[in-house]
Amino acid sequence: MKLSIIIVSYNVKNYLQQCLDSIQRAIDGIDAKIIIVDNHSKDNTVECIRKNNRNIKIIACKHNYGFAHANNMAIGKTKSEYVLLINPDTFVGENTIKDCLQFMDTHENAGGLGVRMLKCDGSSALESRRGLPTPMVSFYKMCGLCAKFPMSRRFGKYYMGYLPWNEPEQIEVISGAFFMLRREALNKVGLLDEDFFMYGEDIDLSYRLLKGGYENWYIPTKILHYKGESTQKSSFRYVHVFYQAMIIFFRKHYGHLSFWINIPIKTAIYVKAFFALMKISSEQIKKNLGFFSYRTKKIPSFLFFANESSLAKCRRLADHNGLTAEFFLCDEQTVPDGHVHFIGDRDIQTTTYAVYDINSYKYETILENFSKNNNPNLLLGTYHPDRNMIITDNEIIRL
C-alpha cells in the first residue's frame, strides 16, 4: 500500500466529515487507506462517520489518552510506504496528496513533509514552516523579537519567515496538522512520544527525524486549517497542556544545558503561562459580570457562490436561519475565480463569509481563490448540499 491516512478526532464530527470528503477526492487513483481514531467523542462522531463512510476504518477509543497515543495506535495497524497524519479541522485540495507523494518519491532523504496551510481569511499560517525552538529561538519568540523582525534569519527563525511561500524549502519543524512521513524514517527514529498529550509531539518527531539524518520539507501545495476546532484555546486546560508540552520538550532535548540557561528558559515559559491564565480569568470575569453585551457581537453576512440547484437550497437555508445574504449563480466552469470575479475590491468592513458550494467548485479551486484574499474581514465558508449545511470557522449552520 502506498499511503495510510490517520485522523484523530475529538468532538468535531462535521469538520471531520468535510475533511473526509476532501480526502476521498484527493486519493482518487491512489492505493490509500483512511483510519480514524476517535478519542471518546460525545457528539456521536463514531455513529455518524460509520453511517456515511462504509469504507473507512474507525477505532472508537473508550478513553482519551491523547493525540500521540491515538496516532501511534493507528500507525501500528498499517504497513504502507508513507503515513499522513492530518487534523480533522482541515480540508485538502484535489491535488494536495498527489503533490506530496510525488515530492517524497523524488526526494529519497525526505523523512517528513508539510504544506502551505491557509487560515480562514486566506492568509498563510505561520506554523506551516518552523524552526526548532532552541533556547535562543524560543527567547526571540517569547520576547517579541520574532514578531518584530519576521524576515530576519536570526530573530525570525521560529517561523522561518525569510523563506519564500511559493517554493519547496527545507524546514526544521513540520506541523502535526498535516505531517506526511516516510515509513522507513518512522521505523528508524520511532513513533510519536506519548509523554506529550497534545501539542509538542510534532516538534519532537521533527527534531528526531533531523537527528536521524533525514530532511524535513515544506512544499507550497495548499490546505485549509481551521486551527483548533477540537480544542478550546480559551480554557485553562489548553494553557496547561500547551505550556506543559513546552516544558517536556525543553527537558527532553535541552535539559543537559547549564543551570544559568535552564532556569531562565523554564521561568519564561511559566511566566507566559501565568499571563495566559490571567487573560482567560479576566475575560471570564468580565463575561460573568455582563461587560460583554450581546449588542456588541458582530453579526456576519454571507455571500453564496453556487450552481442553480444548490443556490435554491442556500436561499432556503439563509431564510430559515435569518441570515443577511447575497447569492451569485456560478460554478467552476462559468466563473472559475468565484468571489474574486463578483466582489473584486469591494470594501468589506464587517465579518463576511464567502460560502462556496463544494458541488460547484473543487476544493483546490476554492483554496486557490481564497489565497488571493487580502481583506481580513472576508472569511471562507463551504456549503454541503448533500447535508444542507454551511461550515465556517465559527459555527455549523443547517436547517
Tab-separated table of C-alpha atoms in Angstrom:
chain	number	residue	atom	x	y	z
A	1	MET	CA	0.000	0.000	0.000
A	2	LYS	CA	1.219	3.473	-0.869
A	3	LEU	CA	-0.351	5.620	1.843
A	4	SER	CA	-2.115	5.370	5.205
A	5	ILE	CA	-4.056	8.475	6.278
A	6	ILE	CA	-4.645	8.824	10.011
A	7	ILE	CA	-7.075	11.299	11.557
A	8	VAL	CA	-7.510	11.690	15.310
A	9	SER	CA	-10.936	13.085	16.133
A	10	TYR	CA	-12.500	14.608	19.226
A	11	ASN	CA	-15.997	16.160	19.105
A	12	VAL	CA	-15.713	17.613	15.589
A	13	LYS	CA	-17.933	15.337	13.500
A	14	ASN	CA	-18.966	17.945	10.908
A	15	TYR	CA	-15.430	19.222	10.322
A	16	LEU	CA	-14.246	15.616	10.201
A	17	GLN	CA	-16.816	14.716	7.546
A	18	GLN	CA	-15.731	17.671	5.413
A	19	CYS	CA	-12.103	16.606	5.833
A	20	LEU	CA	-13.034	13.088	4.716
A	21	ASP	CA	-14.965	14.404	1.711
A	22	SER	CA	-11.920	16.324	0.519
A	23	ILE	CA	-9.538	13.425	1.164
A	24	GLN	CA	-11.747	10.999	-0.762
A	25	ARG	CA	-11.460	13.276	-3.782
A	26	ALA	CA	-7.717	13.706	-3.268
A	27	ILE	CA	-6.861	9.972	-3.112
A	28	ASP	CA	-8.702	9.043	-6.298
A	29	GLY	CA	-6.344	6.665	-8.113
A	30	ILE	CA	-4.022	6.251	-5.094
A	31	ASP	CA	-3.633	3.000	-3.174
A	32	ALA	CA	-4.586	4.535	0.166
A	33	LYS	CA	-6.352	3.646	3.390
A	34	ILE	CA	-8.041	6.017	5.863
A	35	ILE	CA	-8.083	5.292	9.604
A	36	ILE	CA	-9.957	7.448	12.111
A	37	VAL	CA	-9.156	7.205	15.805
A	38	ASP	CA	-11.919	8.810	17.839
A	39	ASN	CA	-10.788	9.891	21.294
A	40	HIS	CA	-14.101	9.214	23.068
A	41	SER	CA	-16.161	11.980	21.456
A	42	LYS	CA	-19.544	12.904	22.945
A	43	ASP	CA	-21.126	14.215	19.715
A	44	ASN	CA	-21.967	10.874	18.050
A	45	THR	CA	-18.928	11.143	15.790
A	46	VAL	CA	-18.442	7.385	15.523
A	47	GLU	CA	-22.069	6.656	14.625
A	48	CYS	CA	-22.247	9.447	12.033
A	49	ILE	CA	-18.964	8.565	10.337
A	50	ARG	CA	-19.790	4.854	10.230
A	51	LYS	CA	-23.155	5.608	8.678
A	52	ASN	CA	-21.767	7.852	5.926
A	53	ASN	CA	-18.369	6.235	5.255
A	54	ARG	CA	-18.564	2.459	4.941
A	55	ASN	CA	-15.049	2.058	3.536
A	56	ILE	CA	-13.190	3.828	6.373
A	57	LYS	CA	-11.725	2.054	9.397
A	58	ILE	CA	-12.768	3.643	12.696
A	59	ILE	CA	-11.177	2.943	16.064
A	60	ALA	CA	-13.533	4.091	18.823
A	61	CYS	CA	-11.465	4.653	21.969
A	62	LYS	CA	-13.210	4.412	25.340
A	63	HIS	CA	-10.782	6.898	26.888
A	64	ASN	CA	-8.839	9.903	25.630
A	65	TYR	CA	-5.159	9.118	26.093
A	66	GLY	CA	-4.018	11.965	23.878
A	67	PHE	CA	-3.081	12.787	20.300
A	68	ALA	CA	0.246	10.951	20.217
A	69	HIS	CA	-1.164	7.732	21.676
A	70	ALA	CA	-4.049	7.685	19.188
A	71	ASN	CA	-1.770	8.225	16.184
A	72	ASN	CA	0.648	5.549	17.355
A	73	MET	CA	-2.199	3.081	17.762
A	74	ALA	CA	-3.258	3.627	14.148
A	75	ILE	CA	0.284	3.658	12.741
A	76	GLY	CA	0.833	0.260	14.337
A	77	LYS	CA	-2.024	-1.151	12.255
A	78	THR	CA	-0.549	-0.022	8.925
A	79	LYS	CA	2.292	-1.138	6.649
A	80	SER	CA	2.161	1.479	3.893
A	81	GLU	CA	5.152	3.200	2.313
A	82	TYR	CA	4.000	6.578	3.641
A	83	VAL	CA	1.869	7.752	6.565
A	84	LEU	CA	-0.091	11.011	6.641
A	85	LEU	CA	-1.152	12.477	9.968
A	86	ILE	CA	-3.852	15.088	9.377
A	87	ASN	CA	-6.164	17.065	11.648
A	88	PRO	CA	-9.950	16.763	11.263
A	89	ASP	CA	-10.341	20.567	11.167
A	90	THR	CA	-8.713	20.759	7.724
A	91	PHE	CA	-9.596	20.167	4.120
A	92	VAL	CA	-7.237	19.452	1.241
A	93	GLY	CA	-7.187	20.243	-2.455
A	94	GLU	CA	-7.793	17.515	-5.017
A	95	ASN	CA	-4.084	17.514	-5.952
A	96	THR	CA	-2.594	18.065	-2.493
A	97	ILE	CA	-1.850	14.454	-1.611
A	98	LYS	CA	-0.638	13.600	-5.127
A	99	ASP	CA	1.760	16.564	-4.975
A	100	CYS	CA	3.111	15.385	-1.629
A	101	LEU	CA	3.613	11.782	-2.722
A	102	GLN	CA	5.337	12.860	-5.924
A	103	PHE	CA	7.720	15.059	-3.928
A	104	MET	CA	8.502	12.318	-1.411
A	105	ASP	CA	9.098	9.800	-4.199
A	106	THR	CA	11.674	12.089	-5.832
A	107	HIS	CA	13.406	13.175	-2.587
A	108	GLU	CA	14.596	9.962	-1.008
A	109	ASN	CA	16.147	11.669	2.018
A	110	ALA	CA	12.919	13.462	2.929
A	111	GLY	CA	11.720	11.962	6.200
A	112	GLY	CA	8.785	14.312	6.646
A	113	LEU	CA	6.778	16.807	4.629
A	114	GLY	CA	4.475	19.732	5.447
A	115	VAL	CA	2.348	22.011	3.282
A	116	ARG	CA	1.108	25.575	2.992
A	117	MET	CA	-1.733	25.877	5.480
A	118	LEU	CA	-4.209	28.665	4.877
A	119	LYS	CA	-6.241	30.350	7.589
A	120	CYS	CA	-9.907	31.185	7.056
A	121	ASP	CA	-9.077	34.644	5.711
A	122	GLY	CA	-6.835	33.084	3.067
A	123	SER	CA	-3.570	34.168	4.667
A	124	SER	CA	-0.785	31.652	5.168
A	125	ALA	CA	-0.496	30.131	8.643
A	126	LEU	CA	2.941	30.902	10.062
A	127	GLU	CA	3.248	27.431	11.581
A	128	SER	CA	3.451	25.966	8.060
A	129	ARG	CA	7.254	26.421	8.383
A	130	ARG	CA	9.010	26.477	11.735
A	131	GLY	CA	12.477	26.296	13.154
A	132	LEU	CA	13.488	24.217	16.143
A	133	PRO	CA	12.669	26.006	19.418
A	134	THR	CA	16.234	26.100	20.696
A	135	PRO	CA	16.748	28.245	23.819
A	136	MET	CA	17.695	31.331	21.772
A	137	VAL	CA	14.992	30.827	19.124
A	138	SER	CA	12.423	30.440	21.911
A	139	PHE	CA	13.746	33.537	23.653
A	140	TYR	CA	13.394	35.651	20.491
A	141	LYS	CA	9.829	34.327	20.069
A	142	MET	CA	8.730	34.947	23.665
A	143	CYS	CA	10.252	38.415	23.947
A	144	GLY	CA	8.608	39.617	20.723
A	145	LEU	CA	11.677	39.964	18.509
A	146	CYS	CA	10.369	37.261	16.154
A	147	ALA	CA	7.138	39.194	15.585
A	148	LYS	CA	9.000	42.492	15.162
A	149	PHE	CA	11.584	41.136	12.718
A	150	PRO	CA	9.811	38.205	10.997
A	151	MET	CA	12.119	38.236	7.942
A	152	SER	CA	15.321	38.106	9.998
A	153	ARG	CA	17.265	34.843	9.789
A	154	ARG	CA	18.286	35.360	13.401
A	155	PHE	CA	15.223	36.783	15.139
A	156	GLY	CA	12.599	35.267	12.807
A	157	LYS	CA	13.891	31.687	12.921
A	158	TYR	CA	10.885	30.385	14.879
A	159	TYR	CA	8.568	30.793	11.858
A	160	MET	CA	11.343	30.887	9.244
A	161	GLY	CA	9.679	33.983	7.795
A	162	TYR	CA	12.610	34.624	5.484
A	163	LEU	CA	11.679	31.632	3.307
A	164	PRO	CA	9.544	32.117	0.166
A	165	TRP	CA	5.992	30.776	0.326
A	166	ASN	CA	5.767	29.562	-3.275
A	167	GLU	CA	8.793	27.264	-3.439
A	168	PRO	CA	9.738	23.968	-1.754
A	169	GLU	CA	12.144	24.599	1.110
A	170	GLN	CA	13.877	22.570	3.768
A	171	ILE	CA	12.489	23.392	7.207
A	172	GLU	CA	13.058	22.059	10.704
A	173	VAL	CA	9.604	21.561	12.249
A	174	ILE	CA	6.542	20.190	10.441
A	175	SER	CA	3.070	20.903	11.813
A	176	GLY	CA	1.123	17.936	13.146
A	177	ALA	CA	-1.958	19.325	11.380
A	178	PHE	CA	-0.551	17.855	8.125
A	179	PHE	CA	2.514	15.697	8.552
A	180	MET	CA	3.479	13.201	5.823
A	181	LEU	CA	6.058	10.644	6.941
A	182	ARG	CA	8.215	8.074	5.237
A	183	ARG	CA	7.691	4.659	6.847
A	184	GLU	CA	11.406	3.899	6.700
A	185	ALA	CA	12.126	7.065	8.688
A	186	LEU	CA	9.459	6.255	11.291
A	187	ASN	CA	10.917	2.797	11.747
A	188	LYS	CA	14.337	4.333	12.365
A	189	VAL	CA	13.504	7.252	14.685
A	190	GLY	CA	10.428	5.824	16.426
A	191	LEU	CA	6.785	6.843	16.765
A	192	LEU	CA	5.330	9.913	18.453
A	193	ASP	CA	6.390	10.459	22.074
A	194	GLU	CA	3.351	9.743	24.241
A	195	ASP	CA	4.693	11.916	27.064
A	196	PHE	CA	3.097	14.709	25.016
A	197	PHE	CA	-0.690	14.557	25.498
A	198	MET	CA	-1.324	17.166	22.805
A	199	TYR	CA	0.991	19.800	21.269
A	200	GLY	CA	4.754	19.424	21.033
A	201	GLU	CA	4.794	15.873	19.689
A	202	ASP	CA	5.191	17.198	16.124
A	203	ILE	CA	8.192	19.315	17.162
A	204	ASP	CA	9.754	16.366	18.947
A	205	LEU	CA	9.244	13.990	15.997
A	206	SER	CA	10.567	16.588	13.538
A	207	TYR	CA	13.697	17.004	15.653
A	208	ARG	CA	14.237	13.237	15.831
A	209	LEU	CA	13.913	12.979	12.039
A	210	LEU	CA	16.681	15.554	11.654
A	211	LYS	CA	18.819	13.764	14.230
A	212	GLY	CA	18.221	10.537	12.296
A	213	GLY	CA	19.802	12.049	9.191
A	214	TYR	CA	16.593	12.835	7.305
A	215	GLU	CA	15.390	16.119	5.811
A	216	ASN	CA	12.132	17.898	6.659
A	217	TRP	CA	10.480	19.737	3.789
A	218	TYR	CA	7.775	22.301	3.099
A	219	ILE	CA	6.020	22.423	-0.285
A	220	PRO	CA	3.521	25.120	-1.346
A	221	THR	CA	0.531	22.854	-2.127
A	222	LYS	CA	-2.407	24.186	-0.100
A	223	ILE	CA	-4.825	23.043	2.588
A	224	LEU	CA	-7.207	24.933	4.867
A	225	HIS	CA	-6.710	24.640	8.615
A	226	TYR	CA	-9.434	25.993	10.859
A	227	LYS	CA	-6.838	25.747	13.635
A	228	GLY	CA	-8.173	24.385	16.847
A	229	GLU	CA	-11.775	23.278	16.336
A	230	SER	CA	-11.015	20.253	18.506
A	231	THR	CA	-9.608	22.377	21.336
A	232	GLN	CA	-10.889	25.228	23.446
A	233	LYS	CA	-7.995	27.675	23.301
A	234	SER	CA	-9.591	29.948	25.880
A	235	SER	CA	-9.672	27.177	28.500
A	236	PHE	CA	-7.423	26.606	31.486
A	237	ARG	CA	-6.834	23.043	30.262
A	238	TYR	CA	-5.473	24.309	26.947
A	239	VAL	CA	-2.977	26.586	28.679
A	240	HIS	CA	-1.852	23.772	30.972
A	241	VAL	CA	-1.410	21.235	28.158
A	242	PHE	CA	0.244	23.684	25.741
A	243	TYR	CA	2.840	25.068	28.125
A	244	GLN	CA	3.446	21.699	29.734
A	245	ALA	CA	4.370	20.425	26.256
A	246	MET	CA	6.974	23.193	26.015
A	247	ILE	CA	8.469	22.106	29.332
A	248	ILE	CA	8.545	18.431	28.285
A	249	PHE	CA	10.309	19.259	25.001
A	250	PHE	CA	12.839	21.525	26.658
A	251	ARG	CA	13.576	18.999	29.419
A	252	LYS	CA	13.951	16.157	26.886
A	253	HIS	CA	16.244	17.889	24.396
A	254	TYR	CA	17.923	20.724	26.309
A	255	GLY	CA	17.866	19.534	29.908
A	256	HIS	CA	21.625	18.990	29.740
A	257	LEU	CA	22.295	22.723	29.426
A	258	SER	CA	23.773	24.665	32.290
A	259	PHE	CA	21.787	25.945	35.263
A	260	TRP	CA	22.116	29.543	34.014
A	261	ILE	CA	20.339	28.695	30.732
A	262	ASN	CA	17.919	26.123	32.118
A	263	ILE	CA	16.320	28.248	34.797
A	264	PRO	CA	15.659	31.420	32.704
A	265	ILE	CA	14.012	29.409	29.900
A	266	LYS	CA	11.758	27.476	32.263
A	267	THR	CA	10.927	30.681	34.123
A	268	ALA	CA	9.970	32.391	30.862
A	269	ILE	CA	7.636	29.507	29.952
A	270	TYR	CA	5.921	29.620	33.352
A	271	VAL	CA	5.574	33.410	33.153
A	272	LYS	CA	3.957	33.161	29.684
A	273	ALA	CA	1.575	30.506	31.009
A	274	PHE	CA	0.715	32.669	34.030
A	275	PHE	CA	-0.203	35.684	31.907
A	276	ALA	CA	-2.227	33.484	29.532
A	277	LEU	CA	-4.219	32.191	32.502
A	278	MET	CA	-4.703	35.715	33.848
A	279	LYS	CA	-6.064	36.846	30.487
A	280	ILE	CA	-8.554	33.976	30.412
A	281	SER	CA	-9.607	34.695	34.010
A	282	SER	CA	-10.077	38.388	33.275
A	283	GLU	CA	-12.229	37.719	30.218
A	284	GLN	CA	-14.330	35.167	32.119
A	285	ILE	CA	-14.929	37.615	34.984
A	286	LYS	CA	-15.968	40.375	32.565
A	287	LYS	CA	-18.349	37.975	30.845
A	288	ASN	CA	-19.876	36.861	34.155
A	289	LEU	CA	-20.352	40.474	35.238
A	290	GLY	CA	-22.109	41.313	31.978
A	291	PHE	CA	-19.496	43.604	30.457
A	292	PHE	CA	-19.758	41.719	27.153
A	293	SER	CA	-23.076	42.790	25.662
A	294	TYR	CA	-24.837	40.784	23.005
A	295	ARG	CA	-25.288	44.082	21.170
A	296	THR	CA	-21.554	44.322	20.627
A	297	LYS	CA	-21.424	40.924	18.973
A	298	LYS	CA	-20.889	41.348	15.252
A	299	ILE	CA	-23.468	39.591	13.113
A	300	PRO	CA	-21.820	38.168	9.992
A	301	SER	CA	-23.201	38.380	6.478
A	302	PHE	CA	-22.925	35.714	3.778
A	303	LEU	CA	-22.125	35.617	0.072
A	304	PHE	CA	-23.132	32.357	-1.638
A	305	PHE	CA	-21.444	31.074	-4.799
A	306	ALA	CA	-23.235	28.055	-6.257
A	307	ASN	CA	-24.940	26.459	-9.233
A	308	GLU	CA	-28.689	26.757	-9.754
A	309	SER	CA	-29.816	23.723	-7.749
A	310	SER	CA	-27.552	24.438	-4.779
A	311	LEU	CA	-28.363	28.132	-4.819
A	312	ALA	CA	-32.051	27.379	-4.295
A	313	LYS	CA	-31.145	25.335	-1.206
A	314	CYS	CA	-28.863	28.116	0.025
A	315	ARG	CA	-31.719	30.626	-0.221
A	316	ARG	CA	-33.959	28.417	1.909
A	317	LEU	CA	-31.188	27.804	4.407
A	318	ALA	CA	-30.406	31.520	4.693
A	319	ASP	CA	-34.091	32.394	5.068
A	320	HIS	CA	-34.632	29.715	7.729
A	321	ASN	CA	-31.680	30.994	9.801
A	322	GLY	CA	-32.322	34.708	9.236
A	323	LEU	CA	-29.004	35.284	7.509
A	324	THR	CA	-28.092	38.509	5.746
A	325	ALA	CA	-27.050	37.117	2.386
A	326	GLU	CA	-26.333	37.708	-1.285
A	327	PHE	CA	-26.477	34.973	-3.911
A	328	PHE	CA	-24.333	34.528	-7.021
A	329	LEU	CA	-25.175	31.983	-9.703
A	330	CYS	CA	-21.916	30.390	-10.868
A	331	ASP	CA	-19.740	27.304	-10.940
A	332	GLU	CA	-16.150	26.415	-11.723
A	333	GLN	CA	-16.762	26.205	-15.475
A	334	THR	CA	-18.573	29.544	-15.866
A	335	VAL	CA	-16.803	31.668	-13.222
A	336	PRO	CA	-13.650	29.842	-12.050
A	337	ASP	CA	-12.424	32.704	-9.854
A	338	GLY	CA	-15.702	32.826	-7.887
A	339	HIS	CA	-15.810	35.603	-5.307
A	340	VAL	CA	-12.802	37.343	-6.855
A	341	HIS	CA	-14.841	37.914	-10.026
A	342	PHE	CA	-18.034	39.093	-8.352
A	343	ILE	CA	-16.891	41.252	-5.448
A	344	GLY	CA	-13.420	42.322	-6.596
A	345	ASP	CA	-12.064	45.028	-4.316
A	346	ARG	CA	-15.368	45.686	-2.545
A	347	ASP	CA	-14.760	47.428	0.777
A	348	ILE	CA	-15.868	44.846	3.359
A	349	GLN	CA	-15.672	46.255	6.875
A	350	THR	CA	-17.614	43.658	8.889
A	351	THR	CA	-17.286	39.880	9.099
A	352	THR	CA	-18.475	38.371	5.829
A	353	TYR	CA	-18.308	34.754	4.706
A	354	ALA	CA	-17.765	33.837	1.066
A	355	VAL	CA	-19.551	30.482	1.003
A	356	TYR	CA	-18.591	28.103	-1.807
A	357	ASP	CA	-20.785	25.187	-2.845
A	358	ILE	CA	-18.473	22.156	-2.910
A	359	ASN	CA	-20.502	20.593	-5.754
A	360	SER	CA	-19.938	23.690	-7.886
A	361	TYR	CA	-16.255	24.204	-7.086
A	362	LYS	CA	-13.344	21.873	-6.386
A	363	TYR	CA	-11.636	22.252	-3.028
A	364	GLU	CA	-8.464	23.016	-4.981
A	365	THR	CA	-10.115	25.969	-6.725
A	366	ILE	CA	-11.653	27.275	-3.508
A	367	LEU	CA	-8.236	27.283	-1.832
A	368	GLU	CA	-6.595	28.975	-4.797
A	369	ASN	CA	-9.264	31.683	-4.967
A	370	PHE	CA	-9.062	32.400	-1.265
A	371	SER	CA	-5.277	32.524	-1.196
A	372	LYS	CA	-5.650	35.769	-3.182
A	373	ASN	CA	-7.779	37.409	-0.483
A	374	ASN	CA	-6.308	40.472	1.233
A	375	ASN	CA	-9.290	41.515	3.356
A	376	PRO	CA	-9.185	40.121	6.936
A	377	ASN	CA	-12.964	40.627	7.250
A	378	LEU	CA	-13.706	38.258	4.370
A	379	LEU	CA	-13.630	34.647	5.561
A	380	LEU	CA	-14.117	31.306	3.857
A	381	GLY	CA	-17.211	29.140	4.270
A	382	THR	CA	-18.338	25.991	2.487
A	383	TYR	CA	-21.811	24.737	1.603
A	384	HIS	CA	-22.503	20.998	1.514
A	385	PRO	CA	-25.711	20.346	-0.446
A	386	ASP	CA	-25.910	16.650	0.473
A	387	ARG	CA	-26.204	17.620	4.143
A	388	ASN	CA	-27.693	21.081	3.538
A	389	MET	CA	-25.069	22.601	5.812
A	390	ILE	CA	-22.749	25.613	5.970
A	391	ILE	CA	-19.378	25.158	7.667
A	392	THR	CA	-17.379	28.165	8.855
A	393	ASP	CA	-14.561	28.600	11.327
A	394	ASN	CA	-17.055	29.666	13.959
A	395	GLU	CA	-20.201	27.574	13.524
A	396	ILE	CA	-22.214	24.985	11.672
A	397	ILE	CA	-25.439	26.306	10.076
A	398	ARG	CA	-28.179	23.969	8.914
A	399	LEU	CA	-31.932	23.656	8.578
